[in-house]
Short mmCIF file of C-alpha atoms and ligand atoms in Angstrom, two decimals:
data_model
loop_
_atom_site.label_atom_id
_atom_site.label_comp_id
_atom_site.label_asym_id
_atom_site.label_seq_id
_atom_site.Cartn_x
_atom_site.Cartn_y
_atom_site.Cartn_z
CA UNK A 16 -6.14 37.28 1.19
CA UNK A 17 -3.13 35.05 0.70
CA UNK A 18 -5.61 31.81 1.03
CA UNK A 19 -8.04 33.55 -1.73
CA UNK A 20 -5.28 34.00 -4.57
CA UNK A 21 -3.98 30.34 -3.63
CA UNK A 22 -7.89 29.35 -3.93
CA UNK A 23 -8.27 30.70 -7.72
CA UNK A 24 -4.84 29.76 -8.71
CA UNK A 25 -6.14 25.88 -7.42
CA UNK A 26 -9.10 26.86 -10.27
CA UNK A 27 -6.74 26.64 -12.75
CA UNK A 28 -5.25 23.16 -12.04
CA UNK A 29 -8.54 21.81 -12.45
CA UNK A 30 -9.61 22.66 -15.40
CA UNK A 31 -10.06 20.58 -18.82
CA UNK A 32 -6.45 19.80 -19.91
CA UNK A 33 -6.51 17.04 -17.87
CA UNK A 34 -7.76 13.99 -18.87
CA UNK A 35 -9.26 12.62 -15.57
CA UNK A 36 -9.90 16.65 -14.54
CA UNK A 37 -13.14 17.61 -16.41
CA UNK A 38 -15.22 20.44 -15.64
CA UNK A 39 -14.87 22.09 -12.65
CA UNK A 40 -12.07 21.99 -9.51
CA UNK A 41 -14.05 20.00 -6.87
CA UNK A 42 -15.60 17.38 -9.16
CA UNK A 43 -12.48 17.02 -11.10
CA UNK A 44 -9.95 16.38 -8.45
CA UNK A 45 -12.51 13.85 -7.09
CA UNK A 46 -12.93 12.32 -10.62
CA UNK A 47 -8.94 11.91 -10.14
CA UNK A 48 -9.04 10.76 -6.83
CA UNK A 49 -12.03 8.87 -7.60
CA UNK A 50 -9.59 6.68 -10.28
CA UNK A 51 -6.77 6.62 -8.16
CA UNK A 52 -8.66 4.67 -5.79
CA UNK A 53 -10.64 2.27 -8.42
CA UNK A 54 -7.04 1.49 -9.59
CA UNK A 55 -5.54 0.87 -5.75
CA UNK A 56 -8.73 -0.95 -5.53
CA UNK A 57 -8.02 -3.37 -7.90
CA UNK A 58 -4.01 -4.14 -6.32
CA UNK A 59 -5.97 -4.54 -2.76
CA UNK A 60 -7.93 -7.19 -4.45
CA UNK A 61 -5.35 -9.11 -5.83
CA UNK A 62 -3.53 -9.22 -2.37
CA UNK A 63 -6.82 -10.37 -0.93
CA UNK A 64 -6.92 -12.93 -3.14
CA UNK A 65 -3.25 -13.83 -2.82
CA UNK A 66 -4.50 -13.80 0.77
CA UNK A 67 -0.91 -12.45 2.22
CA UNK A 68 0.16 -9.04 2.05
CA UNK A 69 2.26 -8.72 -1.27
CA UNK A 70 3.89 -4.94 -1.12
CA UNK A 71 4.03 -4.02 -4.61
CA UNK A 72 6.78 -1.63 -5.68
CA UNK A 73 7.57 -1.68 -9.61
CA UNK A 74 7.62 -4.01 -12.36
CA UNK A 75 10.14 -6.35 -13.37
CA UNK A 76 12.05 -6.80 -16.30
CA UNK A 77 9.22 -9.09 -17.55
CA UNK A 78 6.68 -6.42 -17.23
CA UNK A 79 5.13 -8.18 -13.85
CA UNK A 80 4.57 -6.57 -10.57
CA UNK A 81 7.55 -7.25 -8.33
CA UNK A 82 6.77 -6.96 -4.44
CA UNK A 83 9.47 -6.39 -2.21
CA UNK A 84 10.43 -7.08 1.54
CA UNK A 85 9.54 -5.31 4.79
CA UNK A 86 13.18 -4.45 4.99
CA UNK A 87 13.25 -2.26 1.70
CA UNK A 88 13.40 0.98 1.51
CA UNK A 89 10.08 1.10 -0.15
CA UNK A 90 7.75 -0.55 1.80
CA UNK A 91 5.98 1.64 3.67
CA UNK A 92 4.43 3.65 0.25
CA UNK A 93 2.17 1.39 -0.73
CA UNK A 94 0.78 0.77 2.62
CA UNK A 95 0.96 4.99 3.14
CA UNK A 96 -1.10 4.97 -0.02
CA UNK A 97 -4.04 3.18 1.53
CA UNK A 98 -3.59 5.36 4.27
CA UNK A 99 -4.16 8.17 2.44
CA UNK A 100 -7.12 6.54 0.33
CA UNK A 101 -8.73 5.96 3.85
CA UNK A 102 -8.13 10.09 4.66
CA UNK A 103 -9.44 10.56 1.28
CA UNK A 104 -13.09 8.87 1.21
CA UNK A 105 -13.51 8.13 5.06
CA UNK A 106 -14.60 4.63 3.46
CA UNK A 107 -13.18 2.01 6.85
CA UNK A 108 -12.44 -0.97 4.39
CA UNK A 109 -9.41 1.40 3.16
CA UNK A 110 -8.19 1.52 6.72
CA UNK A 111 -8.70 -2.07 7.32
CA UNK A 112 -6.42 -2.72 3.95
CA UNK A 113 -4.13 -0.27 5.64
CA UNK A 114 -3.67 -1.87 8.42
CA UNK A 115 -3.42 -5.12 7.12
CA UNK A 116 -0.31 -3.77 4.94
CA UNK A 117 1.13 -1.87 7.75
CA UNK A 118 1.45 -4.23 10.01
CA UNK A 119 2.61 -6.84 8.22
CA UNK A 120 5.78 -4.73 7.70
CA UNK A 121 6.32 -4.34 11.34
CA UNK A 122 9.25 -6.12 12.00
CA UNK A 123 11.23 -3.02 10.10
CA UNK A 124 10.94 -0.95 13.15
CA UNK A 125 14.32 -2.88 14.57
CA UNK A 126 16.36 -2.06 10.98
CA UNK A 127 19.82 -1.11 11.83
CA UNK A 128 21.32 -1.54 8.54
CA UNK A 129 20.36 1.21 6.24
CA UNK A 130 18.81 4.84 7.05
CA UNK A 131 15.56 3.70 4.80
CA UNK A 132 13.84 2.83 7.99
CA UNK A 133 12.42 6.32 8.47
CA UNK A 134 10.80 6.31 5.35
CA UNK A 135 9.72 2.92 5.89
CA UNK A 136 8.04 3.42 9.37
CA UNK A 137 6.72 6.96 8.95
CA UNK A 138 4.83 6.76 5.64
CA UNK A 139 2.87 3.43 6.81
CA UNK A 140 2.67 3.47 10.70
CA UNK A 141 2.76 7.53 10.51
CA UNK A 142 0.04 8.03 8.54
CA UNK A 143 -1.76 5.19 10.26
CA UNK A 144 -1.24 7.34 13.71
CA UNK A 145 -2.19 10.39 12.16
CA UNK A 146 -5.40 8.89 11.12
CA UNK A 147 -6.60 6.13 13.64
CA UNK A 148 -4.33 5.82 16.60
CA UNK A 149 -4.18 2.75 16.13
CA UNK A 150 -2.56 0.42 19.37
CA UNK A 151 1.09 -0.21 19.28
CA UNK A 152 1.79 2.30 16.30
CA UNK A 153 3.27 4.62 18.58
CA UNK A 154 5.53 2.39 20.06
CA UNK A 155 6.49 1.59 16.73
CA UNK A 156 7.04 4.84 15.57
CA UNK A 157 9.26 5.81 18.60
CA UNK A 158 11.33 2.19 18.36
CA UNK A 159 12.17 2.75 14.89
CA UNK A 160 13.40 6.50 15.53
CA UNK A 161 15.40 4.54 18.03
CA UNK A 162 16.90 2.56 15.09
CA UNK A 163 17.54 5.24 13.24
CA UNK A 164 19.25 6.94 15.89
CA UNK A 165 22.04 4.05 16.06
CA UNK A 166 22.87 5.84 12.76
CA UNK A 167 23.89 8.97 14.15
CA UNK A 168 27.82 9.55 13.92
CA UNK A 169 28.44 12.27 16.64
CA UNK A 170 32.04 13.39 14.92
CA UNK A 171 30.23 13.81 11.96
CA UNK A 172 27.26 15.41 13.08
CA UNK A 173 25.24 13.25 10.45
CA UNK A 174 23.15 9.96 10.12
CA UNK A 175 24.86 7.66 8.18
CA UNK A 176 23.31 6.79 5.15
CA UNK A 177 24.99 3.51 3.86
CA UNK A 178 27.18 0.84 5.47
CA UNK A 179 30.74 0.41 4.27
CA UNK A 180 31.82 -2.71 6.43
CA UNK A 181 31.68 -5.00 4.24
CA UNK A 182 34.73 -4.77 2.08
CA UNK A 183 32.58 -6.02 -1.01
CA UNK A 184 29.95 -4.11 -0.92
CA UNK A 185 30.21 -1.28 -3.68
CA UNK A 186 29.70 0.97 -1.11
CA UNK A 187 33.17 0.12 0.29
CA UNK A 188 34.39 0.10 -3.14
CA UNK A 189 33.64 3.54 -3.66
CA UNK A 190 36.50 3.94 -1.16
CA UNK A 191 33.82 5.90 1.22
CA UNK A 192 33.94 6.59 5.25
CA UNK A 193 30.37 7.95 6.27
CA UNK A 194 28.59 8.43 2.97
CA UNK A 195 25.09 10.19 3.20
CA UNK A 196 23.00 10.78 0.75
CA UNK A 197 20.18 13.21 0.16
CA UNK A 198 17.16 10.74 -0.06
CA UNK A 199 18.31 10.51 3.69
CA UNK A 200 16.63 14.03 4.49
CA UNK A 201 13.28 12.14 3.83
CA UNK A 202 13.94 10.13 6.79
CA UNK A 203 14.40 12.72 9.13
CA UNK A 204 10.30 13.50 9.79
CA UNK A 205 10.30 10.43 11.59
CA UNK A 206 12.76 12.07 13.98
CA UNK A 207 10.35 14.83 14.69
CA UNK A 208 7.28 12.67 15.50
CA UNK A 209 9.38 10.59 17.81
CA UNK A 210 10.23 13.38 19.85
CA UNK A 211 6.74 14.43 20.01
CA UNK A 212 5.75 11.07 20.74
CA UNK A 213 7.79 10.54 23.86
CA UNK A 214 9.05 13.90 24.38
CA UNK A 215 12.63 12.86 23.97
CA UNK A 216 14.44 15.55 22.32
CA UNK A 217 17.62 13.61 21.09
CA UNK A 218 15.63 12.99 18.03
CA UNK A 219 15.00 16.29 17.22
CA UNK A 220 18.37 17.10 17.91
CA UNK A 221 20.02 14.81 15.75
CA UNK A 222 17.25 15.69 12.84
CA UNK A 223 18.37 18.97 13.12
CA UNK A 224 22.14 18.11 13.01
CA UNK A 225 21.77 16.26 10.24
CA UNK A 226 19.76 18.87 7.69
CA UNK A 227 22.43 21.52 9.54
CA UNK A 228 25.59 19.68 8.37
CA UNK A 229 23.48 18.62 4.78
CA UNK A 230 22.91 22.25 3.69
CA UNK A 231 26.33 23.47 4.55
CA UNK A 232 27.99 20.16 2.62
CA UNK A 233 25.77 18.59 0.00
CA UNK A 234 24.80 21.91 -2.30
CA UNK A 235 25.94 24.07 -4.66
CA UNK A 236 26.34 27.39 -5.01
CA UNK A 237 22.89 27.17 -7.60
CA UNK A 238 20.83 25.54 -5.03
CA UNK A 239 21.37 21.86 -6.74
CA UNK A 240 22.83 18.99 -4.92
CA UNK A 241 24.60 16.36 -4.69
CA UNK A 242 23.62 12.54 -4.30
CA UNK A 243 26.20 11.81 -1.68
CA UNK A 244 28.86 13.73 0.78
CA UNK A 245 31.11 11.07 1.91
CA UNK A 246 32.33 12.13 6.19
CA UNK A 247 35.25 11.59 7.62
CA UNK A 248 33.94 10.09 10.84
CA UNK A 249 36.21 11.52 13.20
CA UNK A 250 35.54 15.22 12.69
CA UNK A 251 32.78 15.61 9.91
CA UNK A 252 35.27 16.95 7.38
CA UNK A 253 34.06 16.37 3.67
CA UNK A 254 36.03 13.29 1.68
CA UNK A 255 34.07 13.52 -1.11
CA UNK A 256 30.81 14.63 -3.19
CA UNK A 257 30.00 12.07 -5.43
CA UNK A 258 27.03 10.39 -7.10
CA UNK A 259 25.32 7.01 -7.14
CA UNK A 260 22.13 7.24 -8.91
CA UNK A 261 22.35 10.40 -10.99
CA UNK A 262 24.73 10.66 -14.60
CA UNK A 263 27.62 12.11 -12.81
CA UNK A 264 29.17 13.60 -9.59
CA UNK A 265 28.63 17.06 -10.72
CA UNK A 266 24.98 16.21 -12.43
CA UNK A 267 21.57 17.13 -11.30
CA UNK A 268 19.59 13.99 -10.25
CA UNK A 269 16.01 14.65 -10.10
CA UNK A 270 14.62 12.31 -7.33
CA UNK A 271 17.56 13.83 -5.64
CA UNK A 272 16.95 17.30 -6.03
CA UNK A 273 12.69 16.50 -5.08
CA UNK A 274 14.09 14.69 -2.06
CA UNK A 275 16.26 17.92 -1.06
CA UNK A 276 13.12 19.97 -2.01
CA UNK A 277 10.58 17.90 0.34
CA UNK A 278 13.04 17.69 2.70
CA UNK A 279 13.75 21.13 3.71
CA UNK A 280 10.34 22.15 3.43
CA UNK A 281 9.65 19.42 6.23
CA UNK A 282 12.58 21.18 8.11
CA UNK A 283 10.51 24.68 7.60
CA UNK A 284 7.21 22.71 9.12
CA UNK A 285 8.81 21.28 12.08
CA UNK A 286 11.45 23.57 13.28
CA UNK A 287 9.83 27.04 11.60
CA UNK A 288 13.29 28.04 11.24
CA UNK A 289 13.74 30.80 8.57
CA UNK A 290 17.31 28.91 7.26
CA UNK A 291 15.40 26.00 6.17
CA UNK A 292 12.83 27.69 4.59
CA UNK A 293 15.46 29.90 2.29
CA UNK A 294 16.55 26.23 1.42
CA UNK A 295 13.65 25.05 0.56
CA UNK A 296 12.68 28.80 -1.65
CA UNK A 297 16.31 28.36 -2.94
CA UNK A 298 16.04 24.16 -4.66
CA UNK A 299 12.21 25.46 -5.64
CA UNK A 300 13.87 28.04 -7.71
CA UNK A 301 16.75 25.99 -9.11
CA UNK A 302 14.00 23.62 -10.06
CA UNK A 303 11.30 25.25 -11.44
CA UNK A 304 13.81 27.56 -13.73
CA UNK A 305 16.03 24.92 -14.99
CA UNK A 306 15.92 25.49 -19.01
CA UNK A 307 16.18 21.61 -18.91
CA UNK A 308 13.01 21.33 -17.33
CA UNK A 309 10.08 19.82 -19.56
CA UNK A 310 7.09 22.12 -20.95
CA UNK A 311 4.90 19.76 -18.94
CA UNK A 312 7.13 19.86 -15.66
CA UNK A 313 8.00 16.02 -15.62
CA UNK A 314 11.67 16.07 -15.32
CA UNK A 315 14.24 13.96 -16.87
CA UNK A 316 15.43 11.67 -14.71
CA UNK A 317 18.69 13.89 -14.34
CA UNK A 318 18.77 17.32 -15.88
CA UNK A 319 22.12 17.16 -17.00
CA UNK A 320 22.28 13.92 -19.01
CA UNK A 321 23.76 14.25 -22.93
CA UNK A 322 20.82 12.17 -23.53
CA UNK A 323 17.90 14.96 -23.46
CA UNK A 324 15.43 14.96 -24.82
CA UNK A 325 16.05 11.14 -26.02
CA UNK A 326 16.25 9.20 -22.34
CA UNK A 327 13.17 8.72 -19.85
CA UNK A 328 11.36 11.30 -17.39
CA UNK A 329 10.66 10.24 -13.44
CA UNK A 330 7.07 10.48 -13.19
CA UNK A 331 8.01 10.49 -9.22
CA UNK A 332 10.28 12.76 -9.23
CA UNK A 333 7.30 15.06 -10.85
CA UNK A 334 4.92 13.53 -7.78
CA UNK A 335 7.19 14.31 -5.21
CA UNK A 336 8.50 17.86 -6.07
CA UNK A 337 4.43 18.55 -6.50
CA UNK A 338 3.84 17.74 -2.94
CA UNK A 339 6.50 19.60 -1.78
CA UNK A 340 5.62 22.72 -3.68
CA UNK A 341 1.68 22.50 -2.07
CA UNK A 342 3.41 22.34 1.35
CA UNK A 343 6.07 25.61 0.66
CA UNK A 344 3.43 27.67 -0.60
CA UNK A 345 0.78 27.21 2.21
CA UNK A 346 4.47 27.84 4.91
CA UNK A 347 5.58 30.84 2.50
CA UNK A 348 4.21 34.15 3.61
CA UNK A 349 5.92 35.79 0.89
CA UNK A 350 4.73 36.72 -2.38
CA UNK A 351 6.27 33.84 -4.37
CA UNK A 352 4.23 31.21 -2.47
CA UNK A 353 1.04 31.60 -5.24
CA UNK A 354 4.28 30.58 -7.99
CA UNK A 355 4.89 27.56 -5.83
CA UNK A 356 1.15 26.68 -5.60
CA UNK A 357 0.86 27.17 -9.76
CA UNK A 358 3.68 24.95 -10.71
CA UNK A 359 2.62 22.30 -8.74
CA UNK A 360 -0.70 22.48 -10.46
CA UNK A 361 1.20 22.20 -13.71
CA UNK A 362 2.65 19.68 -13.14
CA UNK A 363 -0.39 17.51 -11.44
CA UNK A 364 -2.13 18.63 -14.23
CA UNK A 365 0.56 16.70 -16.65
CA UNK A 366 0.74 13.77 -13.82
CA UNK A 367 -3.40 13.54 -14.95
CA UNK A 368 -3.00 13.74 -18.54
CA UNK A 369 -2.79 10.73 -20.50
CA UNK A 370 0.56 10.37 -20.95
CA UNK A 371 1.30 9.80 -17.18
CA UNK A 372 -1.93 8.33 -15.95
CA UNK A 373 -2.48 5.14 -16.72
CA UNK A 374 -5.51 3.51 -18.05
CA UNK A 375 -7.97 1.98 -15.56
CA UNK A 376 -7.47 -1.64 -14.84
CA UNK A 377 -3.74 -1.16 -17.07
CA UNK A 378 -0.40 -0.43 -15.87
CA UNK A 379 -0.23 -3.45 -13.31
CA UNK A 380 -2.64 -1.65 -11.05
CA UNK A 381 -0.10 1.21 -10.67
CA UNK A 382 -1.32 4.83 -10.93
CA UNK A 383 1.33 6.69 -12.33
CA UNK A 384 3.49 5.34 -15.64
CA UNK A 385 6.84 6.54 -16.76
CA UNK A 386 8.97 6.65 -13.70
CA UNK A 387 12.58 6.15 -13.54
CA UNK A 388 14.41 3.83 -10.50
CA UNK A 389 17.86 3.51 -11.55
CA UNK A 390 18.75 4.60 -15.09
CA UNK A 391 22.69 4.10 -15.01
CA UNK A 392 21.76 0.49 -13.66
CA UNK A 393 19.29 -0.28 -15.89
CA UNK A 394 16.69 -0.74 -13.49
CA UNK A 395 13.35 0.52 -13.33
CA UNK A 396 13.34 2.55 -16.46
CA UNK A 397 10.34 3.74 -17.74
CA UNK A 398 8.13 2.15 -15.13
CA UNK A 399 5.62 2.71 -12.60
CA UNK A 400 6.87 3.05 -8.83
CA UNK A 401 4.81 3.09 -5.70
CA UNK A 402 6.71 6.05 -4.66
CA UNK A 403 5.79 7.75 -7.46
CA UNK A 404 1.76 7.23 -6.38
CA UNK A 405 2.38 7.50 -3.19
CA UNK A 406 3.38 11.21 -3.42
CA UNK A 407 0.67 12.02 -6.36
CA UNK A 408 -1.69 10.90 -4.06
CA UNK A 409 -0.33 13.21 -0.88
CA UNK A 410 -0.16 15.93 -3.61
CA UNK A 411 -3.86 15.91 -4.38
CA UNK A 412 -4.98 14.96 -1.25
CA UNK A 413 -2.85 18.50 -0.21
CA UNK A 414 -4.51 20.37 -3.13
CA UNK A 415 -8.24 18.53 -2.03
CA UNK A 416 -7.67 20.21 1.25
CA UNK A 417 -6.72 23.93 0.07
CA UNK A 418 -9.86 23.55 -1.93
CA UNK A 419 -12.08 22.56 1.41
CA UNK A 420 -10.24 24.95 3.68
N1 LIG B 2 15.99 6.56 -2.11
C1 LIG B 2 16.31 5.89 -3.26
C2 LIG B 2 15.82 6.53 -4.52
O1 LIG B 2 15.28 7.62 -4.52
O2 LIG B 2 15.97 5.88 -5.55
#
C-alpha cells in the first residue's frame, strides 16, 4: 500500500516541468540520467586524454576546472559518480573509469589528519565494493575506518573533526579544544561497513558514540544545527557552538543542515534505532517548513543570511537533502513518509529545470550549476561542485529504483 502511494507520488516528479523530464516517469528520469552521463562522459574523456586521473571538484576563480588531491575532502565524489553511472547503465567502460579514478586516490586510506577520510574512502572504494568487489577494496575500506578511528577522543565520546596543533592554523585561532563539525556525521557510514567488513565492532561503537554525543550537543531546540561543538577533551563538556562556513554561530547553514539530515537518516538505516529516526523526521521538518526556503526548494546557502533573496543558492545542498529525503521516506512507516518522497521530487524536479542543469557539453562538464562552497570566504560561489552531482545522481538513481521496485 505504502509502496503504491510512494509509486504515484514518483508520477508526479516526472512530469513536464522539467526540462530534461518530458513525458512520462520512466523515459524521463532516463532522459535525465541519460544527460547526466553524456555530460560525465565528456569529463572522462578529457582525463583520458590528459591520460592521468585529474579529480575534478569546482571551478576556479578563472572559470576553469580545478582538480584537487587524493587527500581532500572531496575526492572520492567524482570517482563515486562513475560508480554510480556504472549501477546506472550496467555499461563496464563506466566501471573501468571508476576504477581507474578510485584507485588512483588510494593512498587516502592512511589519512590521519582530518575526519574527511570517510567520505573520501566510502563514496569511491564503497560504492566500488557495493558494485564489483573489486580486490583490495575491502582492505581499503577497513584500513581507512582504521584511520578514522585514530580520531576518536574517548573523554569526549566524539571523532574529532579538525586539528588544532598547530598554533597557526585558524583552527587554533578559534581558541578551540576538540571541534567537530556536522559534515563529520557523513563520515560515519564508513564506520558501519567496516564493522561489517571485518566484524570488528569498535567501529560501530564509536559511530554510534559519535551521532549519540552530536544530537544531544550540536542542535537546537527547532531541529537546526550548528556547524561546530567545540569538546573539552577531558570529559566531553561543551566549550563552544560556533560556526565556520555558515553567516553566523546562531545561523542556519544549509550544507550543514543536509549533512545533519543525511546523516541521521544513515543512523536510522544502520542501527534501526527509533532516536535517530525522530532526528532525522525532526531536521526534515525544520527544513522543508522553513519560510526561508525557496518556491523551487533550492536553498540559500544559509537560511538566515540578511542577504535573501539577493545572495546565491547551494545547488548541493538541494542534491543532498533530496537523497536523504528518498532514503527517510522508503525507512518511515509513518504517514509523513509520502511528504518526504514529494519534496524530494520538487526539488529534483527544480535540480532538472534549466536553471540548475546545465547545458550539454557547458558548465565545464559539471552537471549541476549554482552551488555554493564557501560564501563568507569567497570561494566557490555560484559554481558547480562534484558533491553537488554526486548526490543528484544518488538521488535519481534512488528515485530510478522506487520506480523499478
Ligand atoms: N564538508 C565541507 C563542506 O560541506 O563544505
Amino acid at each position: 500500500m505504502k509502496k503504491n502511494i510512494l509509486k504515484t507520488l514518483l508520477l508526479a516528479v516526472l512530469l513536464p516541468t522539467a526540462s530534461v523530464a518530458q513525458s512520462d516517469d520512466a523515459s524521463s528520469i532516463s532522459k535525465t540520467i541519460d544527460f547526466a552521463t553524456k555530460q560525465v562522459g565528456l569529463e572522462t574523456a578529457a582525463i583520458q586524454k590528459a591520460k592521468k586521473p585529474l579529480n575534478p571538484v569546482t571551478l576556479n576563480k578563472k572559470g576553469e576546472v580545478s582538480y584537487c588531491s587524493p587527500y581532500d575532502w572531496r575526492s572520492g565524489f567524482f570517482p563515486g559518480t562513475l560508480w554510480y553511472l556504472y549501477e546506472l547503465t550496467g555499461d563496464e567502460q563506466w566501471a573501468k573509469q571508476a576504477e581507474y579514478m578510485t584507485t588512483s586516490i588510494e593512498s587516502a586510506k592512511t589519512l590521519t589528519s582530518h575526519h574527511d577520510v570517510g567520505f573520501i574512502i566510502n563514496c569511491s572504494f564503497g560504492n566500488g565494493l557495493r558494485l564489483k568487489n573489486a580486490k583490495g577494496y575491502k582492505d581499503v575500506m577497513v584500513q581507512a575506518a582504521k584511520s578514522l578511528a585514530t580520531r576518536f577522543r574517548p573523554g569526549a565520546g566524539v571523532i574529532q573533526s579538525w586539528n588544532v596543533n598547530n598554533p597557526n592554523s585558524w583552527q587554533a585561532k578559534r581558541g578551540w579544544e576538540c571541534p567537530v563539525i556536522i559534515d563529520n556525521m557523513m563520515n560515519l557510514e564508513l564506520m558501519f561497513k567496516a564493522t561489517q567488513l571485518s566484524g570488528d565492532s569498535t567501529y560501530y561503537r564509536i559511530a554510534v558514540s559519535h551521532a549519540d554525543q552530536t544530537l544531544k550537543n550540536q542542535f537546537r531546540p527547532d531541529g537546526s544545527c550548528y556547524h561546530v561543538v567545540d569538546y573539552a577533551l577531558r570529559d566531553g563538556a561543551v566549550r563552544h557552538k560556533q560556526t565556520a562556513q555558515g553567516y553566523a554561530d546562531e545561523s542556519a547553514w544549509a550544507r550543514g543542515q543536509a549533512w545533519a539530515l543525511y546523516g541521521y537518516t544513515m543512523m536510522a538505516r544502520e542501527t534501526g534505532d527509533d532516536a535517530y529516526l525522530q532526528q532525522a523526521k525532526h531536521i526534515a521538518l525544520f527544513l522543508m517548513n522553513h519560510p526561508r526556503m525557496p518556491e523551487d526548494k533550492v536553498p540559500y546557502w544559509d537560511f538566515d543570511t540578511p542577504d535573501i533573496p539577493n545572495t546565491t543558492r547551494d545547488a548541493s545542498a538541494a542534491a543532498i537533502m533530496a537523497s536523504a529525503l528518498i532514503e527517510l521516506s522508503q525507512i518511515d512507516q509513518s504517514s509523513e513518509a509520502a511528504g518526504y518522497l514529494a519534496y524530494a521530487e520538487d526539488q529534483l524536479r527544480s535540480l532538472s529545470s534549466p536553471e540548475y542543469l546545465a547545458e550539454a557539453g557547458t558548465n565545464c562538464n559539471f552537471v549541476l550549476k549554482h552551488s555554493t562552497g564557501y560564501f563568507k570566504a569567497g570561494s566557490e560561489v555560484d559554481v558547480p561542485l562534484s558533491y553537488a552531482d554526486y548526490y543528484y545522481v544518488e538521488a535519481l538513481m534512488r528515485l530510478k529504483k522506487i520506480i523499478e521496485e
